[in-house]
Amino acid sequence: MLNVTEADSGGYSERKIRRSHILKDLFYFSFALPAIAYVFILAIVPAGSAILFSFFKYDTHTLTLSNYYALPGIGIYGAIVDTAVVSIGALLIQLFFALFLASLMMKPFKGNKLFSLLVIIPFGVSTVVSAYVFSLIFQAFGGFANGFVMLFKPLFLALGLKGIATHGIDWFANKWSSLGVVMFSDFWKNTPLIALILYGGMSSLSPSMYEAAAVDGAGPLRRFFYITLPNIAPLMAVALIIRGVSEFNIFALPLVIIGYSPKLLNTLIYEYYPLAITRPWAYSASVVLLVIIMAFAAIVLYLGGAPKNGQ
Amino acid sequence: MASKAGPGTYIGAIILAIIFFIPLWVLILIAFEPVRFTFGRVYPSFLPLGFTLKNIITSITTPGLYLGSSLLRSLEVAFMVGGIAIFLSIFAGYGLSKLTARVSNKIIVLLFLINMMPGLIISIPVASEFDKVGLYNNIVGVALAQELVVLPLSVFIVLGGFRGLPKDLENQARVDGAPFFTSFFRIILPLNRIAIMVAFLLSWMTSWDEFTYAVIIDPIAPSNSTFPVTLYNYVSRDLALDAATFALVATVPVLILTGFLMKYLKGQYLSGGMVV
């Protein structure tokens, strides 16, 4: 193989050493080529062709912008707003509870092991399963959540909320409550992952920092805001990017729980892709989604500084 | 590190534990309770009121539900995805670990950026291309597509493992006369087995969960599909009880696997690699 000894054979001219370094780097780079070629062929090329198709008429194959002009008619603006609401809302809820969860996992209380095991459950439950379970728990009429609400019937009667007291809450009564159910399911499914990432960051912080702060009279809240938070901020930015991008890509959860009312970007694309006539609309809508995701990633990277990979 | 656990800690922990456990509990109730206690009631109770195995047996024995075959299909796809993932990422991870961090990080970032693209924008064109070469509605086709989701993370995990090995080990083996492949397969690879295992299991689990690529490239008609797509099909056909038992059967093994993986999940592996 290529190694430094090669350079020895022909004397120590600088050019030769540099050339052997380049050869060596190329040799090792070639190991990564299969993986790079893989994503190029199966991701870049298809995505490029989807972008291309979005500018063509489906039948005459002539260049056109009509696929984009058609989007407002199929509700793209509403879908963008709703996707943004769900994504950002779910992201904030997740980040908040993940911080809470991670700090709980750090505490040495009885049953800590069992607690960690219970909160990791959602990570092992697949998305479609959790979507389905939540559609059983939250129903327009009846269901487990309303069974729980019914336990407080006297309370609702006392508050004068007769509707809720007699037939519970219609969780899908309007767009916002439907989106709320989706957000809650998403919170359930994905919070443990963020909590584990943050927990990894928190447990690598040195205990002596906390001891010093405690000696100086800083309470738990102060220690959290002035020691924990600044120290794990970079990890939070990473979690924000990873989860944020997947939030915008949210698909299976809304499809199973709320179907197409209201439509999110991905369910909108999915609705229009099966028919050849409407497929270009699906392409143009997915280009819109791609642009939004790239913009989101760029903004977070710009605000948080590019994440330094590895060491 | 942090302060001692007060009563607030316990209350918070109990509430959160209940929230995270209840959906699984509901699934267990529906699968193992007689229907009159669950779907038969307007307001089903969270308490267990009865026990039966009838629901599970009915779901398994009803013809035309593809329960076993779709689980089998998911298994095949998941193992394929995991296998391809470690094959590609062992090579990529090893090669990248030999390059300077500046170069290898750029390549990793590139992989993760590609991973950010919406699944639908990729899968719809891929499905029509796969249709031409016979990979549409085919387990190899689904596995190849799902691989895109897991590849960046598994390359990063394996790369992290290789970076953690002392450089002298390989040099030492070579000085002792071991050829490249011997030192690679007998020393470097075995030492990195935990990272490789974690990469495999995470890929496996991601594939088991993956819905977007599967529903486009391997839809339910005309043959069966992977388990998430089949489950979605049950749900849209209003086969509520079958869907619940099916979901539970498919979930329990993965939960056990998660418990096993947990030790490794707490570490650096999960942060999408981008540990600062």
GROMACS .gro file of C-alpha atoms in nm, chain A residues 221-231:
model
   11
  221LEU     CA    1  -3.234   2.748   3.871
  222ARG     CA    2  -2.932   2.975   3.845
  223ARG     CA    3  -2.703   2.680   3.795
  224PHE     CA    4  -2.930   2.557   3.520
  225PHE     CA    5  -2.944   2.891   3.338
  226TYR     CA    6  -2.582   2.995   3.388
  227ILE     CA    7  -2.398   2.663   3.370
  228THR     CA    8  -2.604   2.391   3.204
  229LEU     CA    9  -2.772   2.595   2.933
  230PRO     CA   10  -2.466   2.779   2.793
  231ASN     CA   11  -2.264   2.460   2.799
   0.00000   0.00000   0.00000
